[in-house]
Structures are given as structure tokens and as C-alpha cells.
PDB file of C-alpha atoms in Angstrom:
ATOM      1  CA  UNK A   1      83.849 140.284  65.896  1.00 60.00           C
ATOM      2  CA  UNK A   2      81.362 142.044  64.031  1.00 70.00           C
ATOM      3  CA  UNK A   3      79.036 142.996  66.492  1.00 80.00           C
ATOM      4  CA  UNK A   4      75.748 142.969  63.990  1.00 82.00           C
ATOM      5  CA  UNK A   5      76.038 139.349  64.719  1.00 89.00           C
ATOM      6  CA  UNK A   6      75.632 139.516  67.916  1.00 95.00           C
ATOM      7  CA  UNK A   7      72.799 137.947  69.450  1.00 95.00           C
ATOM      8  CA  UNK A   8      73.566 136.784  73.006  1.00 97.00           C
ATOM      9  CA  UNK A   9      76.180 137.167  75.746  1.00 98.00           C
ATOM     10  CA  UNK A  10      77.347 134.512  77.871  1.00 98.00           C
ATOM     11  CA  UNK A  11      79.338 135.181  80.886  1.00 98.00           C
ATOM     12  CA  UNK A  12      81.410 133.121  83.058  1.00 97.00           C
ATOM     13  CA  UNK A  13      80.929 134.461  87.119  1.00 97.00           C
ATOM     14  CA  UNK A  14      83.832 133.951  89.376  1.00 94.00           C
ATOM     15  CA  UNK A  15      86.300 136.761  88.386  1.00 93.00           C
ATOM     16  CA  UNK A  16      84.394 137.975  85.148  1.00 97.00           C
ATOM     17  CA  UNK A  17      81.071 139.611  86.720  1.00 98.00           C
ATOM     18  CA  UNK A  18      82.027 138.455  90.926  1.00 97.00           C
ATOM     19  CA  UNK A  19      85.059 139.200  92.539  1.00 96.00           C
ATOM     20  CA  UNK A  20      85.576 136.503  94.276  1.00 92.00           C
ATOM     21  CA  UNK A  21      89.300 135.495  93.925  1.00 88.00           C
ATOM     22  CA  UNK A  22      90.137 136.308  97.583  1.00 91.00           C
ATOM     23  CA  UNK A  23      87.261 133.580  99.058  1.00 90.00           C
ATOM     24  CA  UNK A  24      88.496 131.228  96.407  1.00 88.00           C
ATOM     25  CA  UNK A  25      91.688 131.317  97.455  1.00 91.00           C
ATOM     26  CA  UNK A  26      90.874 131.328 101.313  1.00 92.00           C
ATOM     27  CA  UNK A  27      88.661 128.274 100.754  1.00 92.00           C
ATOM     28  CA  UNK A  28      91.404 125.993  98.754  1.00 93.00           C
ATOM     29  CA  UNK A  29      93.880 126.963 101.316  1.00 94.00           C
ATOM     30  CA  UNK A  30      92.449 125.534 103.987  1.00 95.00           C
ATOM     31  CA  UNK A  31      91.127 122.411 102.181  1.00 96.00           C
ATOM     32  CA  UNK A  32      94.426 122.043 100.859  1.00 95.00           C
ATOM     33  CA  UNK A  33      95.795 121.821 104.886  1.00 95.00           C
ATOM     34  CA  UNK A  34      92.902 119.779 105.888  1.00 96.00           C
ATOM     35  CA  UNK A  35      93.865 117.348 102.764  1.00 96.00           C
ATOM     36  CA  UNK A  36      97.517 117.683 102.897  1.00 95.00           C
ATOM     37  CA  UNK A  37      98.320 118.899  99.175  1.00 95.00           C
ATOM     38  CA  UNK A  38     100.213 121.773  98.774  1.00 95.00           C
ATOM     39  CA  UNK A  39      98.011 124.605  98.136  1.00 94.00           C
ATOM     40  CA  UNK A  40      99.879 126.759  95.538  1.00 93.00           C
ATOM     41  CA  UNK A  41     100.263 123.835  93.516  1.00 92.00           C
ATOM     42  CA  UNK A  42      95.768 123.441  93.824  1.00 92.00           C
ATOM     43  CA  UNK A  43      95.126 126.636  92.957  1.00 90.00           C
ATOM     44  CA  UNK A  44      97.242 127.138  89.828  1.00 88.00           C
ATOM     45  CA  UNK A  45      94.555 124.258  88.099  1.00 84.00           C
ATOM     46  CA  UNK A  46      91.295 125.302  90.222  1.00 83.00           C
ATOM     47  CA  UNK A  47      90.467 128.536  88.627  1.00 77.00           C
ATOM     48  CA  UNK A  48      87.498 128.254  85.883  1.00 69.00           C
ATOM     49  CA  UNK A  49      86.390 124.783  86.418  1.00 76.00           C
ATOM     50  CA  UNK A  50      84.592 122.602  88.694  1.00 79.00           C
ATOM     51  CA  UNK A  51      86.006 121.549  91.984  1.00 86.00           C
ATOM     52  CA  UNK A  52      85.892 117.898  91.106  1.00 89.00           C
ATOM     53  CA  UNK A  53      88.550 117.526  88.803  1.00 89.00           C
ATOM     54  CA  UNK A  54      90.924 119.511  90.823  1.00 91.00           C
ATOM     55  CA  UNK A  55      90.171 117.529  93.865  1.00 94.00           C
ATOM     56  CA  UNK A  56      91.141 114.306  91.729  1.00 94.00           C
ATOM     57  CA  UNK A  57      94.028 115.967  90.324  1.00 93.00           C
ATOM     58  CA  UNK A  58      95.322 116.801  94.144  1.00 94.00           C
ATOM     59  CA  UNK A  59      94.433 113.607  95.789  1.00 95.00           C
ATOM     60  CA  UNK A  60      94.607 110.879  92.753  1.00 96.00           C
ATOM     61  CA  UNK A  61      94.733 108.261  95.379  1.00 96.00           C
ATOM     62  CA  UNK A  62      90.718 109.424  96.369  1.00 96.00           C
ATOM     63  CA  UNK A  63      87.997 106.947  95.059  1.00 96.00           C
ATOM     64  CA  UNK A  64      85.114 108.207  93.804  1.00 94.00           C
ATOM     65  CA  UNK A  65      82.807 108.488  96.947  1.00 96.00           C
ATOM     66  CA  UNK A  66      85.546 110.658  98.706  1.00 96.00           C
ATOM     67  CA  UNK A  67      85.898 112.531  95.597  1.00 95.00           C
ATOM     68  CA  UNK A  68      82.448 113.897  96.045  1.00 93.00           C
ATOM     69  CA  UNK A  69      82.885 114.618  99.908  1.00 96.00           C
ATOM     70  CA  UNK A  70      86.489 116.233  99.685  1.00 95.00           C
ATOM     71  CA  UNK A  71      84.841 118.476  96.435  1.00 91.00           C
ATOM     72  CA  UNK A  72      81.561 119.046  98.896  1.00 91.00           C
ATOM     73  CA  UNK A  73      83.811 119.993 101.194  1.00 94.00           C
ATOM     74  CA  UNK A  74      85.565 122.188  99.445  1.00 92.00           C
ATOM     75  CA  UNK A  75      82.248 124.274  98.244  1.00 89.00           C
ATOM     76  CA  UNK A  76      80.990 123.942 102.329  1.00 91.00           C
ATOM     77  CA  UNK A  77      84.002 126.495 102.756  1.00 92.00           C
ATOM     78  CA  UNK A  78      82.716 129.393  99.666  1.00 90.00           C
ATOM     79  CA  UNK A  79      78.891 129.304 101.013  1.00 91.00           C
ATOM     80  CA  UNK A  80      79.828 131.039 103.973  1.00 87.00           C
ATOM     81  CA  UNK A  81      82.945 132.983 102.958  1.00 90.00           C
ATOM     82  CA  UNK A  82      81.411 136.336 101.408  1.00 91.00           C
ATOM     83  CA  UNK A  83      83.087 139.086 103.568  1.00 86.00           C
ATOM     84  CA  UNK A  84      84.816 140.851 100.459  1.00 91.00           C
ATOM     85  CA  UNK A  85      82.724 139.366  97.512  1.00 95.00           C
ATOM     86  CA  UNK A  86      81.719 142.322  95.204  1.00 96.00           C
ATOM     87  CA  UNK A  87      80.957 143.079  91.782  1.00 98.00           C
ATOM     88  CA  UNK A  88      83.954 143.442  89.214  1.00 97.00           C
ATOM     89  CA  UNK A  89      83.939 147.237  88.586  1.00 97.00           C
ATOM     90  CA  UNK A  90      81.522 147.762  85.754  1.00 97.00           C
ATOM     91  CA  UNK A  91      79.164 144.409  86.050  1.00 98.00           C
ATOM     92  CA  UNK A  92      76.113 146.278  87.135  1.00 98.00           C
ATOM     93  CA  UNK A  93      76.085 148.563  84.686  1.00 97.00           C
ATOM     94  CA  UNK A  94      77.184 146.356  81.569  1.00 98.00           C
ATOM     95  CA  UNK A  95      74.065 143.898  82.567  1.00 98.00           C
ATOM     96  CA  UNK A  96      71.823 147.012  82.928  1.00 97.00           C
ATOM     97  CA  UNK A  97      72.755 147.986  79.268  1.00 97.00           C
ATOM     98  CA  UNK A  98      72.322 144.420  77.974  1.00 97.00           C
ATOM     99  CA  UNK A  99      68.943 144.842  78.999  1.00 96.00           C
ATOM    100  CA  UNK A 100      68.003 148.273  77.981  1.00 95.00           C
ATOM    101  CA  UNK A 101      69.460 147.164  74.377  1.00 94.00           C
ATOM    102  CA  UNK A 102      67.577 143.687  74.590  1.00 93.00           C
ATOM    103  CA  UNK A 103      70.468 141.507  73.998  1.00 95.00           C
ATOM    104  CA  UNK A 104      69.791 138.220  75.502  1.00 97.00           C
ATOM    105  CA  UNK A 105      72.392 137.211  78.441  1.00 98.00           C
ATOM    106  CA  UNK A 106      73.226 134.331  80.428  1.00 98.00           C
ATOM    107  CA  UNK A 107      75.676 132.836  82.873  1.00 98.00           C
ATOM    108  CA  UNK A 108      77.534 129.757  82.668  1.00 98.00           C
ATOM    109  CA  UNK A 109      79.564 128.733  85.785  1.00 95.00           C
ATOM    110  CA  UNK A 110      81.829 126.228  87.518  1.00 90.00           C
ATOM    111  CA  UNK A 111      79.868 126.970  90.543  1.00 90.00           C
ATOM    112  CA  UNK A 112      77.102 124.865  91.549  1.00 92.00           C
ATOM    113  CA  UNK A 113      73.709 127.033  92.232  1.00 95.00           C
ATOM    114  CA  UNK A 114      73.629 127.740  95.955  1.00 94.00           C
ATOM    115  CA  UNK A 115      77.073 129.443  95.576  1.00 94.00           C
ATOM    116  CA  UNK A 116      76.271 131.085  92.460  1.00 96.00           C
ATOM    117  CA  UNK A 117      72.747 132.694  94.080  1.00 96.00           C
ATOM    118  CA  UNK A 118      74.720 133.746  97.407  1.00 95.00           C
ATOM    119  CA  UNK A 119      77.925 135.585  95.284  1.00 96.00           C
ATOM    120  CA  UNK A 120      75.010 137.473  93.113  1.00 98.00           C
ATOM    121  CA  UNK A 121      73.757 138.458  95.773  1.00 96.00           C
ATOM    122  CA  UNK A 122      76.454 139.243  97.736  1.00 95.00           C
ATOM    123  CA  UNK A 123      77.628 141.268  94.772  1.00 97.00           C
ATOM    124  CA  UNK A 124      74.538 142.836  94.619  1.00 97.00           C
ATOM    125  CA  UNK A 125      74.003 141.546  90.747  1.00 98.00           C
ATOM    126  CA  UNK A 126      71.123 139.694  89.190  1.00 97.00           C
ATOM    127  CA  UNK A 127      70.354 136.167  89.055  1.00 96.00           C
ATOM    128  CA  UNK A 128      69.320 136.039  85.092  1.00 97.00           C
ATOM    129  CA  UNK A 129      66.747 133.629  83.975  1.00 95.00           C
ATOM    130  CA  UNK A 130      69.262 131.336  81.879  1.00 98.00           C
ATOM    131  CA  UNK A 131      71.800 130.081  84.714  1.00 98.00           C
ATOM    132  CA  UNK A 132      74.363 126.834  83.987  1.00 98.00           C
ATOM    133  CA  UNK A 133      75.671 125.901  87.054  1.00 96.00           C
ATOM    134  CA  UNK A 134      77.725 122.819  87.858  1.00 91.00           C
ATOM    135  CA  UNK A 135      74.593 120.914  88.380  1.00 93.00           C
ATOM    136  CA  UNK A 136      72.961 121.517  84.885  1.00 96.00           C
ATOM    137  CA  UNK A 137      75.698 119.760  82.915  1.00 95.00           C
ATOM    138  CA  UNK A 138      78.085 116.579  82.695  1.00 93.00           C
ATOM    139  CA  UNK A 139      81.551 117.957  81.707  1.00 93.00           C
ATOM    140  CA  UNK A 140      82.374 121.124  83.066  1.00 90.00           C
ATOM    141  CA  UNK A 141      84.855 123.958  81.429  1.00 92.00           C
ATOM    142  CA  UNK A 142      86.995 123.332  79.320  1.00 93.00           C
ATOM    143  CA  UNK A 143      84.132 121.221  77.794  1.00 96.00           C
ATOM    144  CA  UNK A 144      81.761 123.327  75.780  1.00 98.00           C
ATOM    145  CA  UNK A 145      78.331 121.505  77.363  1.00 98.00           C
ATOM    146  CA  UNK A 146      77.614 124.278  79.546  1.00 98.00           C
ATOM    147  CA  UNK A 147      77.752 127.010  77.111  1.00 98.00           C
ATOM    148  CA  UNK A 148      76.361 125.168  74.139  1.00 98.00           C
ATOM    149  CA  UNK A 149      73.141 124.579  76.750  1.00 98.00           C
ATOM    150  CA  UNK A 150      72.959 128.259  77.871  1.00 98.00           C
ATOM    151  CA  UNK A 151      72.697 129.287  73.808  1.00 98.00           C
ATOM    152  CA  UNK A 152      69.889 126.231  73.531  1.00 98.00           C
ATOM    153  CA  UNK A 153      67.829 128.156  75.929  1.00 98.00           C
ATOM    154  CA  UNK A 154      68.218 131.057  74.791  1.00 98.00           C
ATOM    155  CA  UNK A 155      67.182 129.783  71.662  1.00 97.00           C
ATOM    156  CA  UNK A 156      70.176 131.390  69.662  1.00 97.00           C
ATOM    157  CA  UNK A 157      72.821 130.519  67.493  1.00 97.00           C
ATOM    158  CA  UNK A 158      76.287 129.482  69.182  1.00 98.00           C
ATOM    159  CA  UNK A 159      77.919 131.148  66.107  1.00 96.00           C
ATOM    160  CA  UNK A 160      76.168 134.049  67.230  1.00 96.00           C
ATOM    161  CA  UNK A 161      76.712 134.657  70.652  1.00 98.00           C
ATOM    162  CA  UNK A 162      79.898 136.061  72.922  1.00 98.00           C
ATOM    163  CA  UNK A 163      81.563 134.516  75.870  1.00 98.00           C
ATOM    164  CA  UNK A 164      83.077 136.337  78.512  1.00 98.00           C
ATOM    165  CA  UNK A 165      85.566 135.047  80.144  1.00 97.00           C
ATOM    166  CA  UNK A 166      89.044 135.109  82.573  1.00 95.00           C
ATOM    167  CA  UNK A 167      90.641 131.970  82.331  1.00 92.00           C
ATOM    168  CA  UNK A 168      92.071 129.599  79.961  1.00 93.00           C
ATOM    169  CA  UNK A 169      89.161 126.438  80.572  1.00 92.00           C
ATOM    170  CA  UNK A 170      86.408 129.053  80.066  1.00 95.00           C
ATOM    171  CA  UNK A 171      87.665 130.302  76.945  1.00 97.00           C
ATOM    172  CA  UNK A 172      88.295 127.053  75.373  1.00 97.00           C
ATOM    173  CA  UNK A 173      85.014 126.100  76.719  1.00 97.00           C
ATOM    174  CA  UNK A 174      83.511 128.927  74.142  1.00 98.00           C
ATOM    175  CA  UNK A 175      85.926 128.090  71.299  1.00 97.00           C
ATOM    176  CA  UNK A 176      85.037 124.934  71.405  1.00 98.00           C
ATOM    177  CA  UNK A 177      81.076 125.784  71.213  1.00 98.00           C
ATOM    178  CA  UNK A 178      81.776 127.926  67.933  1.00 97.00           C
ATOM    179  CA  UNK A 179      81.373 131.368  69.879  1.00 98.00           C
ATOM    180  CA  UNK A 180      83.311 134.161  69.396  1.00 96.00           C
ATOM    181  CA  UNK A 181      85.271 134.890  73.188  1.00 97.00           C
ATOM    182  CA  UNK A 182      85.582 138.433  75.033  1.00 97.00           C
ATOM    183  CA  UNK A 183      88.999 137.842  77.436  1.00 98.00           C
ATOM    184  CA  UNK A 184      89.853 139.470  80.872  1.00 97.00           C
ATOM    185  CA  UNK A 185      92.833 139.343  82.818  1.00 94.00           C
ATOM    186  CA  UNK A 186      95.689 139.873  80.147  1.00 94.00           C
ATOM    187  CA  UNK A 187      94.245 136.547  78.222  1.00 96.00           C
ATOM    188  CA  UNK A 188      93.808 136.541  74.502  1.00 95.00           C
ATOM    189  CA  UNK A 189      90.249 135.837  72.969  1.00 96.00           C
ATOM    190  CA  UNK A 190      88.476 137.186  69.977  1.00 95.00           C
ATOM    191  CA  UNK A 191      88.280 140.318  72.265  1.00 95.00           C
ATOM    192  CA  UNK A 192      90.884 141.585  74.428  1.00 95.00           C
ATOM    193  CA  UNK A 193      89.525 143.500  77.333  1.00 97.00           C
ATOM    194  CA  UNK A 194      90.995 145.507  80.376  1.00 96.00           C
ATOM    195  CA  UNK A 195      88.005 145.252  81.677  1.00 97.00           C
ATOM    196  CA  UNK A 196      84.349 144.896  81.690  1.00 98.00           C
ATOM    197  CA  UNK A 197      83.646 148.745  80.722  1.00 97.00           C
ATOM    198  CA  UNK A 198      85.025 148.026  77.547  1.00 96.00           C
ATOM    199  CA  UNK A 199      83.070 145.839  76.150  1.00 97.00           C
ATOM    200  CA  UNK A 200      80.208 148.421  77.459  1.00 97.00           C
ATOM    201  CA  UNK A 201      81.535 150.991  75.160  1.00 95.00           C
ATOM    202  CA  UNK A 202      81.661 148.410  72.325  1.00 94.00           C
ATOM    203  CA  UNK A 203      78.168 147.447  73.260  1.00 94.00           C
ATOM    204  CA  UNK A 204      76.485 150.743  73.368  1.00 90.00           C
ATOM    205  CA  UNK A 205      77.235 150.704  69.572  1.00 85.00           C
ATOM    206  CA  UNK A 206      75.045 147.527  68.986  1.00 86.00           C
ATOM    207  CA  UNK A 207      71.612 148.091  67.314  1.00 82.00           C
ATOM    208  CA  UNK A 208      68.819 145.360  67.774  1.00 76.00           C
ATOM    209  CA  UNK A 209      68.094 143.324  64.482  1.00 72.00           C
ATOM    210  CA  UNK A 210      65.029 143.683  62.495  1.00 68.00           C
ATOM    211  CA  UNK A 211      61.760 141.990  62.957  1.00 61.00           C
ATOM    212  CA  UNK A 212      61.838 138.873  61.083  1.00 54.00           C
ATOM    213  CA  UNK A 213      59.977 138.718  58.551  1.00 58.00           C
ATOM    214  CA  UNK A 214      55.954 138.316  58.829  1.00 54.00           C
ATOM    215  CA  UNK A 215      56.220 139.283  62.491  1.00 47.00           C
TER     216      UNK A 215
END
């Protein structure tokens, strides 16, 4: 990606800027007892979306209504689960150099917005300005709704922004918007990264663009 192009950065949460696999994984487990679904088989298709469509996929024989109190269950369980929620190593300071460079940043997530305030805080990160949380859109990842609507109010160019992601919905979610795609966790995008730090070194090498003109 050429990074003059660069006008935005979009980033997933859960496992990109919070680590919070472990209460992910706690919280599916026991909804997966207290539903009876086998909970390996759960969490290999939960990861990067919303809990909805998991929920139907695990209990197809769930009408609608309980679909939204088995999925509001499921979320009851993350609120309160934030014992070892932290930062991914090198969140705090890639956001701090977003803003010191003025590159506009947002986050687009499969969580809905109590649970995404609580994990930024419990991570000790920012809550930016432009959050799309589960509530905010229709379709969530792999559709591109959310992250086509962060770039809307941001008021840039899909073409021109970067998504930052660690799994397979997200990233498809910013293909599928026209953005270019930063990838964590041994998953191929535009970018490959090992982790967040790199894309801070490639960062630190962006220069803002010039003034347009008659401003």
C-alpha cells in the first residue's frame, strides 16, 4: 500500500487493539453448556462477528425472539468478565502516534457499545469519536456496512483508508468496502503484520497531505 494514500485507519477491537480472547472464550463456554452445543465447535465461527449469527448457526432450531435472548445472553456474560482484558502490546502507543501525525482513526466492531466502552476502558485505551458498534449497522462483518459507515463519518475515501484486522470476516469486511487491509495473527491482507508495532514503524514514515487548495 502506498502509504501517501493514506487517509484514515480503521480498526477492528477484540484481538486487534483489546485482548480479549480469554473472556471471549470463557463467555461462549459457558453459554455453550447452558445451551447444550458443543463449545469448540461455537467458537471456531464466533470470532470477528456479531453474536447473532453464531447463536443461529448453534441452535438453528431457535426462532427469532430466542435468538435475541440466547445472543443477549451471551453478551450478559463479556460485561462483567474483564479480569485479564488488556491492551494488545503496542495499541496505546500506535493510537497516540495516529494522533500526533493527524491521521483520522476509527473503530468498527462486532461488539455492541456497552461492551466496547467497558474493554477500552478496561484496556486502558480511548474511546475515539467515530465508533461502529453492533448497534450502528444492519449486517455485521463479513458485510462491509460497518466499515463503509465509519469512512462516511470520517468523511474520507474508502479507497483511501486501512483496516486492521485479525480474522477472516473482518478482513473481507474491508475488501469488500474497497480498503486496503493491515492483517494480524498469521492472516494475509494487503499488510502482513506480527504485530501492531509494525505498522507503527510503517506509520511514523507517513507525512500529512497538503492543504487543499484555497484553504
Amino acid at each position: 500500500m502506498d502509504l501517501d494514500d493514506l487517509r484514515a485507519v480503521l480498526f477492528d477491537m477484540d484481538g486487534t487493539l483489546v485482548d480479549s480472547d480469554a473472556a471471549v472464550e470463557r463467555a461462549w463456554h459457558i453459554w455453550a453448556q447452558e445451551y447444550g452445543v458443543d463449545a469448540a465447535a461455537v467458537l471456531a465461527t464466533a470470532h470477528g462477528r456479531p453474536s447473532d449469527p453464531t447463536v443461529r448457526e448453534a441452535r438453528p432450531d431457535l426462532d427469532e425472539r430466542q435468538v435475541a435472548v440466547a445472543a443477549a445472553r451471551q453478551l450478559e456474560l463479556q460485561y462483567t468478565d474483564l479480569d485479564d482484558v488488556r491492551e494488545v502490546p503496542g495499541a496505546r502507543d500506535l493510537l497516540r502516534l495516529l494522533d500526533v501525525l493527524g491521521l483520522p482513526w476509527a473503530i468498527v466492531t462486532s461488539a455492541d457499545r456497552r461492551l466496547t466502552t467497558v474493554r477500552l476502558a478496561a484496556a486502558g485505551l480511548p474511546t475515539p469519536d467515530t465508533l461502529v458498534t453492533s448497534e450502528d449497522i444492519a449486517e455485521g462483518k463479513p458485510s462491509p456496512e460497518g466499515y463503509l459507515k465509519a469512512a462516511a463519518a470520517l468523511g474520507v475515501d474508502p479507497a483511501t483508508c486501512l483496516v486492521v484486522e485479525d480474522s477472516a470476516p473482518g478482513l473481507a469486511a474491508g475488501y469488500g468496502a474497497g480498503m486496503q487491509t493491515a492483517a494480524l495473527k498469521g492472516l494475509r491482507g494487503d499488510l502482513t503484520l506480527s504485530g501492531l508495532r509494525d505498522l507503527a514503524d510503517l506509520l511514523s514514515e507517513w507525512t500529512p497531505p497538503p492543504p487543499a487548495p484555497g484553504r
